[in-house]
XYZ file of C-alpha atoms in Angstrom:
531
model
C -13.262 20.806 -17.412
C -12.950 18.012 -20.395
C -15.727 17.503 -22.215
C -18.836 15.239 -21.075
C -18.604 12.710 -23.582
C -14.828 11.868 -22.602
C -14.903 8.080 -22.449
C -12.454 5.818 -20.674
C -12.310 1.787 -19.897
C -8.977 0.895 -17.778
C -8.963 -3.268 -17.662
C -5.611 -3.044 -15.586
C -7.761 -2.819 -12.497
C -10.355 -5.133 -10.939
C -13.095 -4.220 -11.116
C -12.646 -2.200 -14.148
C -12.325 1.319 -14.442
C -14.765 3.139 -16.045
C -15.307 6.938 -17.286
C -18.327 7.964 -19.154
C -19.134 4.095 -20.215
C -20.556 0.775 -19.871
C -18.639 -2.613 -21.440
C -19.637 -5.957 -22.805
C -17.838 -8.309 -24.062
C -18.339 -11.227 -26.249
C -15.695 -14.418 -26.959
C -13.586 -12.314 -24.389
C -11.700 -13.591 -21.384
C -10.885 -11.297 -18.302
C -7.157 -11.289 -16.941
C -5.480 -10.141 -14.245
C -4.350 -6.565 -15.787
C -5.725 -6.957 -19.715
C -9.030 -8.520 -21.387
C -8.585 -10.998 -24.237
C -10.442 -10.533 -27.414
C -10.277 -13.324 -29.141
C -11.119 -14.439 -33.180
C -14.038 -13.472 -33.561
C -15.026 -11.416 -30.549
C -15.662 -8.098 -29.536
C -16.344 -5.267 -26.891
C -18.891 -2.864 -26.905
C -18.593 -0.014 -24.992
C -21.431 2.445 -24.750
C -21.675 5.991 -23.493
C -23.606 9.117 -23.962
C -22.588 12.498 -25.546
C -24.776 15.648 -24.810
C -27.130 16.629 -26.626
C -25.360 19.833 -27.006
C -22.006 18.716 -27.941
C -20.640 19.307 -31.046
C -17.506 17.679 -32.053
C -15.785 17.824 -35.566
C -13.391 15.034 -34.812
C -12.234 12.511 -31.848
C -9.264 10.737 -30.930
C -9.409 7.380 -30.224
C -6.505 5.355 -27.751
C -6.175 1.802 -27.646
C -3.311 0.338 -25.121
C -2.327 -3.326 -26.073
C -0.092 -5.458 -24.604
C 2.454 -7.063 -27.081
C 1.558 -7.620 -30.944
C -1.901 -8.045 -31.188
C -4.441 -9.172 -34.105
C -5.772 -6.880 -36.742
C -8.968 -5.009 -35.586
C -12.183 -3.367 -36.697
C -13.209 -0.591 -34.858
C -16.967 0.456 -35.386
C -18.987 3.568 -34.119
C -22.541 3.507 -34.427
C -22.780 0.775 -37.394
C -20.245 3.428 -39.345
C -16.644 1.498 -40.017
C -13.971 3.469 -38.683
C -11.179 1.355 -39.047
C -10.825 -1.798 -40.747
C -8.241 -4.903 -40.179
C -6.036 -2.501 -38.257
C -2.900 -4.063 -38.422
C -0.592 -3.046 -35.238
C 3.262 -3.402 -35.981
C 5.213 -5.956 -33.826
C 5.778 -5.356 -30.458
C 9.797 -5.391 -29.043
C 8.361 -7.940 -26.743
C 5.808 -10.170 -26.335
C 4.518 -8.437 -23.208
C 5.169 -4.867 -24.461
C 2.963 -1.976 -23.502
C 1.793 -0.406 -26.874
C -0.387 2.602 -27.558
C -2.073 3.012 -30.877
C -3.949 6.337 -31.804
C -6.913 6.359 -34.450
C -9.095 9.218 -35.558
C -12.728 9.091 -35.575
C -15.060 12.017 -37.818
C -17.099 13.716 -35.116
C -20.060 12.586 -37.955
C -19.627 9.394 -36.476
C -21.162 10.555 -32.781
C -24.751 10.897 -32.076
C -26.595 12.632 -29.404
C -27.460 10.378 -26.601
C -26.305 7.015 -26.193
C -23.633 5.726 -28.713
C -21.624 1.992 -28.987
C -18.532 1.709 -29.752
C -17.146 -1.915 -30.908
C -13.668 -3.005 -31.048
C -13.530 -6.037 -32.629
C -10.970 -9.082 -33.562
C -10.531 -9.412 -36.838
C -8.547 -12.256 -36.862
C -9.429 -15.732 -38.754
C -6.360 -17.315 -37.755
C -6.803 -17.609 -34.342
C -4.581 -14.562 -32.985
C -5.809 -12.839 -29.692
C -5.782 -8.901 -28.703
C -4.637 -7.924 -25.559
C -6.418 -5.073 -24.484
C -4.919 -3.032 -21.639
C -7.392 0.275 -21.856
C -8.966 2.816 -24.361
C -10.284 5.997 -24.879
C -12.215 8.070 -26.909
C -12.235 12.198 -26.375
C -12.909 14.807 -28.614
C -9.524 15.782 -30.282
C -9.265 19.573 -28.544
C -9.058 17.902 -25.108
C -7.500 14.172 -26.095
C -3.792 15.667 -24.279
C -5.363 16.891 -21.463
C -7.092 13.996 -20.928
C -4.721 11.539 -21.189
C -2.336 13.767 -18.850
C -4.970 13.633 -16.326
C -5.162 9.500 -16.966
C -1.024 9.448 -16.885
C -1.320 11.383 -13.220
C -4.819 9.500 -12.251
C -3.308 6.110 -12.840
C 0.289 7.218 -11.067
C -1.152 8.240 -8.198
C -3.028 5.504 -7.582
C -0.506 3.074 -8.453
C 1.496 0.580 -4.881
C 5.580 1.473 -5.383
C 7.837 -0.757 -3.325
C 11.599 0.896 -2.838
C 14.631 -0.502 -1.734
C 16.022 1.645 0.663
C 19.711 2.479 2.029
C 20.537 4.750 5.246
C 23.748 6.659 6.158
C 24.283 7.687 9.409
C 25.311 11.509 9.486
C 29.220 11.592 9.046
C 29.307 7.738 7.827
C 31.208 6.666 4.431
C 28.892 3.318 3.783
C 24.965 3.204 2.986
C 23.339 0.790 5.436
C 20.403 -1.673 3.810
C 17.139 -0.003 5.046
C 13.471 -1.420 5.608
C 11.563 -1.442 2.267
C 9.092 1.661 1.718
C 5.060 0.698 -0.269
C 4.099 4.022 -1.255
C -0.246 3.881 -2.365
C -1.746 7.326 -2.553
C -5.233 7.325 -4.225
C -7.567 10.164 -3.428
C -10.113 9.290 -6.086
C -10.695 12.410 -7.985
C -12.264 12.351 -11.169
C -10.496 13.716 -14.268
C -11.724 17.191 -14.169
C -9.137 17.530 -11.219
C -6.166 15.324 -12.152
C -3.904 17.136 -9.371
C -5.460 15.252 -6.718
C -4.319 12.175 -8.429
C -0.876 13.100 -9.071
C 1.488 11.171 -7.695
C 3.510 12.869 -5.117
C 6.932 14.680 -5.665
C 7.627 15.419 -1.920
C 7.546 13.072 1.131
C 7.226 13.556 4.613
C 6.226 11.178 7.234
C 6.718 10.361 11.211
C 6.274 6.624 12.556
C 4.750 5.598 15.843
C 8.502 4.237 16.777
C 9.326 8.287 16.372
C 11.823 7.871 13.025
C 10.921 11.199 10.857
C 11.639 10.960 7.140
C 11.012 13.331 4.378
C 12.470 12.433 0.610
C 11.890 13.840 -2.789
C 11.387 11.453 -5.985
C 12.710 11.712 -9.081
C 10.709 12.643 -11.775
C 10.065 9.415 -13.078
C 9.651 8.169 -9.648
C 12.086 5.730 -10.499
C 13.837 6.926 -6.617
C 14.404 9.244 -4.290
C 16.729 11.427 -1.865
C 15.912 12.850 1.846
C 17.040 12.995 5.175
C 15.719 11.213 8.344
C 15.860 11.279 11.950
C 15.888 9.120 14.400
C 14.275 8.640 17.647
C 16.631 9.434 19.713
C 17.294 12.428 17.442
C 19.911 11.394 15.499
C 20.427 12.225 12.216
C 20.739 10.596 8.486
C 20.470 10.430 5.016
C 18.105 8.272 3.342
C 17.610 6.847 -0.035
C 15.264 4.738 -2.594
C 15.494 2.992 -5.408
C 11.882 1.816 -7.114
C 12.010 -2.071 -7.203
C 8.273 -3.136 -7.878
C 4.801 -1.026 -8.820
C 1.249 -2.332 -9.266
C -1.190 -0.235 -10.930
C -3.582 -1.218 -8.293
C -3.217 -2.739 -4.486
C -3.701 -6.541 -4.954
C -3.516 -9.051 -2.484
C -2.079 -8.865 0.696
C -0.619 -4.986 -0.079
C -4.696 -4.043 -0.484
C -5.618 -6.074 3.322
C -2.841 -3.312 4.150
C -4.531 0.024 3.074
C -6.369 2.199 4.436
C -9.319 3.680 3.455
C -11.134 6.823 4.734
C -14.565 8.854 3.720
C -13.221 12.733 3.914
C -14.582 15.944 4.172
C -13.085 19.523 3.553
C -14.103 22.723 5.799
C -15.055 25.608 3.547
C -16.175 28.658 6.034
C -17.105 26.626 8.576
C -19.271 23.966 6.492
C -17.806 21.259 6.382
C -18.724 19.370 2.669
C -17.694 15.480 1.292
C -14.277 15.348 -0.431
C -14.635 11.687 -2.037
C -12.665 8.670 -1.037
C -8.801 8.146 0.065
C -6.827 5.294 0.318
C -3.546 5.969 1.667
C -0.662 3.094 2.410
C 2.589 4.212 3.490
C 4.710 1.621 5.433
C 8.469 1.137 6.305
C 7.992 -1.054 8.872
C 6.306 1.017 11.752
C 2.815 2.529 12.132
C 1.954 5.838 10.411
C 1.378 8.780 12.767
C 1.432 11.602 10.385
C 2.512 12.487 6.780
C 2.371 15.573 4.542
C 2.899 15.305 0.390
C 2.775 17.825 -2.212
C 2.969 17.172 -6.086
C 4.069 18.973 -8.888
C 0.933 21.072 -9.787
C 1.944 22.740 -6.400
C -0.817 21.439 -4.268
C -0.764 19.821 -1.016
C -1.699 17.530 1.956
C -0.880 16.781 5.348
C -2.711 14.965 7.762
C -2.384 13.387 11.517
C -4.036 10.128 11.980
C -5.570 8.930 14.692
C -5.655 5.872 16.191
C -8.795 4.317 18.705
C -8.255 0.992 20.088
C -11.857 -0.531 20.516
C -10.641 -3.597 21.334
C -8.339 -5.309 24.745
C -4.664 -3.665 23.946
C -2.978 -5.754 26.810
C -0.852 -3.232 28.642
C -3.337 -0.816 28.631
C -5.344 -2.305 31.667
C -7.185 -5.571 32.297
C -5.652 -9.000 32.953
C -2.197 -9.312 33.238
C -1.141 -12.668 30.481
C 2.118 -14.091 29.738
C 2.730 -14.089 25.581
C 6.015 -15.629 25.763
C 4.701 -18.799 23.827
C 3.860 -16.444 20.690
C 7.826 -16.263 20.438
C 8.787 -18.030 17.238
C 11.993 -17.761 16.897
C 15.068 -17.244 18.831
C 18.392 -15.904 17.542
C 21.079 -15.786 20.198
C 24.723 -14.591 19.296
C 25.989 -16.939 21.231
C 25.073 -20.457 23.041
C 26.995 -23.478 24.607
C 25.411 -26.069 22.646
C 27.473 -28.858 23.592
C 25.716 -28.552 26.925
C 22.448 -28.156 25.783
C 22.543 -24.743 27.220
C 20.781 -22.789 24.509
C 18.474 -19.949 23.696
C 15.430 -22.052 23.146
C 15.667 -22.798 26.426
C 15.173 -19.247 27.810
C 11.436 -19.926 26.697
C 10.529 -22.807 29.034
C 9.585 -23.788 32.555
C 11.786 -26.270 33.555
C 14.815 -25.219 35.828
C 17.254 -25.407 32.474
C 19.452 -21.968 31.204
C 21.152 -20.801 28.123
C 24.761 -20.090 28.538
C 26.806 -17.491 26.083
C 30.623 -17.654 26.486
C 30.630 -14.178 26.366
C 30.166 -11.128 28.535
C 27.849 -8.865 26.290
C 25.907 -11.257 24.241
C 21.984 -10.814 23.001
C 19.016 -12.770 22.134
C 16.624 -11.842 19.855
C 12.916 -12.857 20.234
C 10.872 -12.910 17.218
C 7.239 -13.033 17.702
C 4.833 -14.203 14.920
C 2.634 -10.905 14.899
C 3.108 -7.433 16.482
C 2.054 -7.644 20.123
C 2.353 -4.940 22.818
C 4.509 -5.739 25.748
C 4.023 -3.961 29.334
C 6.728 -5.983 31.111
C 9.019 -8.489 30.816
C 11.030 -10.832 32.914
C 14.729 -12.299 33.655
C 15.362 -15.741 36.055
C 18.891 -15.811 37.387
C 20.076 -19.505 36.711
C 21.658 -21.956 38.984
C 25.296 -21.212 39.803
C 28.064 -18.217 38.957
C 26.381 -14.848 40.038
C 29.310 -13.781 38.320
C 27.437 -14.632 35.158
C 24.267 -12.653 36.061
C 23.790 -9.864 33.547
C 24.139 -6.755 35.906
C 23.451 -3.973 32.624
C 21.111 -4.465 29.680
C 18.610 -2.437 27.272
C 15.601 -4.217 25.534
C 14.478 -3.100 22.478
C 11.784 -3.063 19.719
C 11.646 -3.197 16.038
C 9.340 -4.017 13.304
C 11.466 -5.108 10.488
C 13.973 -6.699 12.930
C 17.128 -3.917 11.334
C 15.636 -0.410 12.881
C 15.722 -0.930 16.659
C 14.209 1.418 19.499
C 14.895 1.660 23.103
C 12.071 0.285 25.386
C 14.103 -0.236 28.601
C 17.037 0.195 29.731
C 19.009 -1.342 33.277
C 21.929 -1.068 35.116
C 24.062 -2.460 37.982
C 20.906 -4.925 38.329
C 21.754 -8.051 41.140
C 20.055 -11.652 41.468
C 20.468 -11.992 45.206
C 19.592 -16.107 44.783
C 19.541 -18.892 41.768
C 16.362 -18.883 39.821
C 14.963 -15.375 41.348
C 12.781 -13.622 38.575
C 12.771 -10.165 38.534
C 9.755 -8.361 36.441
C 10.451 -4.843 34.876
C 7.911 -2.487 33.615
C 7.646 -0.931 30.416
C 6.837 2.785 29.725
C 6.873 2.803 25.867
C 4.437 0.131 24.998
C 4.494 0.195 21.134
C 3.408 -3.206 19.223
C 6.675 -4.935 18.041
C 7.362 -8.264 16.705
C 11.343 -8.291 17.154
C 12.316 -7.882 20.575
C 16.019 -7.809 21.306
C 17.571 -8.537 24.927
C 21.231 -6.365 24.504
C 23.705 -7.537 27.770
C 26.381 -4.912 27.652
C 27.927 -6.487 30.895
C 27.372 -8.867 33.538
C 28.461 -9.276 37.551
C 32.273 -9.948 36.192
C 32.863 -13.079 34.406
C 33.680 -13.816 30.730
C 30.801 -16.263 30.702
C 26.775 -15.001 30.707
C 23.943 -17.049 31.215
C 20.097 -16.612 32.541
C 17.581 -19.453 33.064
C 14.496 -17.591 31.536
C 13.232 -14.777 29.717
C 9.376 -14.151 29.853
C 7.058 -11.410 28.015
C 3.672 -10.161 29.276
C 0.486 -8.347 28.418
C 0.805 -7.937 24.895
C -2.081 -7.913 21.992
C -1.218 -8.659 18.336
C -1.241 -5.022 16.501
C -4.146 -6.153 13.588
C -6.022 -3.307 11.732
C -9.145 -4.866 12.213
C -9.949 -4.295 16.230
C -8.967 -0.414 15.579
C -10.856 2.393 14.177
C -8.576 5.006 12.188
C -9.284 8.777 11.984
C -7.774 11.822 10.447
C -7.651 15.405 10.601
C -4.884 17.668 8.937
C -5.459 20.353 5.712
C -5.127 20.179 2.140
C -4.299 22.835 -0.804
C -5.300 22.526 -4.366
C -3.081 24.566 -7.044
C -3.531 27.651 -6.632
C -6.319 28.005 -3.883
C -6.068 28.212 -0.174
C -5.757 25.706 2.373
C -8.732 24.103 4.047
C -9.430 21.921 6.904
C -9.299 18.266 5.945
C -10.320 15.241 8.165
C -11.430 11.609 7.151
C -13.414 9.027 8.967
C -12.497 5.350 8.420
C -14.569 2.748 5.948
C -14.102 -0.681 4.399
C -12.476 -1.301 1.514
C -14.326 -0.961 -1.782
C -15.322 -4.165 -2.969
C -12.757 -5.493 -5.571
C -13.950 -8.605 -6.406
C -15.736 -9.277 -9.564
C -16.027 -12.861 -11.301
C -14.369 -13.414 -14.502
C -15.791 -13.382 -17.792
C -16.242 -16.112 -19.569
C -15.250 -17.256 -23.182
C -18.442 -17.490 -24.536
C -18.671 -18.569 -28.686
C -22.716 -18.737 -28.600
C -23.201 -15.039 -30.639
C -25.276 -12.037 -29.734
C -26.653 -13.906 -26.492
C -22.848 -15.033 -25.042
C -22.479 -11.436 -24.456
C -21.880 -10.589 -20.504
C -21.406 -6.970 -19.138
C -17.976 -6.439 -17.698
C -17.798 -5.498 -14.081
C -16.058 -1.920 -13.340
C -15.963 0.556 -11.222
C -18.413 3.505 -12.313
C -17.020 6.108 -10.322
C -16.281 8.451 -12.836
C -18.921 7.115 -14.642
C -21.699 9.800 -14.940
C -21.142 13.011 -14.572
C -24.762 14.160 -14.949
C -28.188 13.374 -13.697
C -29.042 12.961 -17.350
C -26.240 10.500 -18.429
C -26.820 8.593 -14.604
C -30.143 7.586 -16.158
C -30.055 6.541 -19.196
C -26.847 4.511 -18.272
C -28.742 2.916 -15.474
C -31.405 2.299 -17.651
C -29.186 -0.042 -20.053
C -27.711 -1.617 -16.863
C -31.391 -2.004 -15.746
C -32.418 -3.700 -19.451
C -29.316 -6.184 -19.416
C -29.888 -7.389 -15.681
C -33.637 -7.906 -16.771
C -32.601 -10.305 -19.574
């Protein structure tokens, strides 16, 4: 286990992440992934080291972004380091690491502060992406652990290709967001490790199971389809945030888990798990390179109306919004659009196997669906067809498929039933053939008893095992919760002295890791939110 005094202060996260300290800042401005010092200004970070700890040195880490200003670094009113000059950055925006070495004279027992401060009069700003301070025995360890705590936890988006088995040509695939954070401290970086090995199933049925490359820069694997066919599958990394922002965080999941040790089951901290290529996720199982592993079925209880799972019958048709017909006789005014209305109009395709494409503006659920035979030519009835569903509008599955079907009059509606009743929002109307002429046509197409697939009327569950290096599996299962609150206000730029100082908002998760450093770090919080 590292040592108790290991300190840590990530600012490429909001709120903050915090190990072993609390932050203020003074002439500083929070950003998005960095915090500004600027002339003038400082943080002070303050943390505890045990009373029996005895270090002879320390190492301390300072991540920058780009060349910064010349600083001071002070421990305890002893100077450590003065007008630091860091050399010039490739790039402006380039991600630097600087390493200094602080005499383990310099620590106290109990509470020390640390201050990093600008030591610029001309104006220049430092661009503070994290630091850290560990004693120098366990400084590699420790920022191993960070390396695998902060790559775990980090949202990758990859560009993926398919190939049919036996094809020459990679097909453009749906795009994978890959988030596994399972929140364990540093004395256990394997759980944070991102994962080396893949394997997950969909609700549409698709099975897919890739290994990355080291650098997780891609990945190889195979997948199969729903109706069991096979493939290969690739990815190429195109975009990662150290932390789900935005829309991607509304997206993940988050669950409270426990683990079963001999029949007692005890907590086993947070996870937040997103893994999405377009359909729901139904199971998944990762490993990582430390050799342990998870695997886990999820669970999913609608507590909300799911339309075609009972109660009142609706038509959705007039969610549709958009329409994408390979074919329509426009000169007529016989298009798709029209399939969607009431009035006694048709669409027309001069062709015997065309489709339509229905794109709804959320996921719904659809029990049954409709066709109206239009006025003339029963010749230009469709007579075989499948309907199908897809999320991402490329990956299609079977809902429903029809043969040697007959209109036996103009503007009959038949209804046909469903059995698979998975949420789509791409529904695609395939004609392979109609009652014999070169022409098709149908008066309208009509959707019903669907409800829009959001997260929020469902409660998720879990229950699968999990393996840490070198132990034995145990039972694993999770119980959904909220998100953890993210938001924190900005700091200001403050140039009033001592009293412009504010405390930076973070995350103390990993923050005290005994009873004894809990209190007397809540008892400086206590002081500063008294004053």
């Amino acid at each position: 286990m590292a040592p108790a005094f290991a300190v840590f202060a990530d600012f490429g996260s909001r709120p903050a992440g915090l190990s072993n300290a609390v932050v203020r800042h003074h002439r500083c401005a929070v950003a998005s992934s960095y915090v500004v010092v600027t002339a003038g200004g400082h943080l002070a970070v303050d943390f505890v080291v045990p009373d029996h700890e005895d270090t002879a040195e320390a190492v301390l880490r300072l991540e920058t972004l780009g060349t910064t200003a010349p600083v001071d670094v002070v421990l305890n009113g002893e100077t450590v380091a003065k007008e630091f000059r860091l050399p010039e950055a490739d790039t402006p925006d380039a991600l630097c690491e600087y390493v200094l070495s602080v005499p383990g004279t310099a620590l106290l027992p109990g509470v020390n502060v640390l201050h990093i401060r600008n030591a610029d009069g001309g104006g220049g700003v430092l661009r503070l992406r994290s630091l850290a301070l560990d004693p120098v025995e366990a400084a590699e360890r420790t920022r191993r652990a960070r390396a695998a705590r902060g790559g775990g936890a980090s949202v990758r988006t990859y560009a993926t290709e398919r190939r049919p088995l036996g094809a020459p040509v990679w097909q453009p695939g749906p795009p994978l967001l890959v988030h596994l954070d399972q929140g364990e401290s540093l004395a256990d970086p394997a759980g944070q490790e991102p994962p080396t090995r893949l394997a997950w199933r969909g609700t549409d049925g698709i099975e897919s199971s890739v290994a990355f490359r080291t650098d997780l820069s891609g990945f190889h694997g195979h997948v199969r389809g729903a109706d069991g066919s096979l493939g290969e599958v690739r990815g190429t990394l195109t975009e990662q945030q150290p932390r789900p922002d935005g829309p991607v965080a509304a997206r993940v999941r988050h669950f409270v888990t426990e683990e079963d040790h001999n029949g007692v089951w005890r907590p086993a901290g947070r996870l937040g798990l997103l893994l999405d290529d377009g359909a729901p996720l139904e199971r998944v199982t990762w490993s990582g390179r430390s050799g342990g592993a998870t695997s886990l079925s999820l669970v999913t209880e609608a507590t909300g109306s799911a339309g075609a799972t009972g109660g009142e019958r609706r038509d959705i048709t007039d969610r549709v919004r958009e329409l994408q017909a390979s074919d329509e006789f426009t000169a007529a005014g016989e298009v798709a659009a029209n399939l969607l209305g009431t009035a006694r109009t048709k669409w027309l395709a001069q062709e015997s196997d065309p489709e339509v494409i229905f794109v709804f503006g959320a996921p719904v659920r659809v029990s049954s669906y409709s066709l109206t035979s239009a006025n003339d030519f029963t010749e230009r009835d469709p007579s075989d067809w499948t309907l199908e569903g897809s999320h991402d509008g490329r990956t299609w599955m079977t809902l429903d498929i029809r043969q040697d079907e007959h209109f036996r009059r103009r503007f009959e509606t038949k209804e046909y039933c469903l059995a698979t009743t998975g949420a789509f929002q791409h529904y695609r109307l395939n004609i392979s053939d109609n009652c014999g002429d070169h022409l098709t046509q149908l008066s309208a197409v009509r959707f019903f008893d669907g409800g829009e697939a959001a997260p929020a009327p469902e409660t998720f569950a879990f229950i699968g095992y999990r393996q840490a290096p070198g132990a034995e599996p145990v039972g694993y299962r999770g119980t959904n919760v909220p998100a953890p609150a993210t938001g924190a206000a900005p700091g200001r730029t403050d140039g009033q002295g001592g009293e412009g100082e504010e405390l930076l908002a973070g995350d103390f998760s990993e923050t005290a890791q005994s009873l004894q450093e809990a209190a007397q770090l809540l008892e400086r919080l206590t002081r500063y939110l008294r004053h």
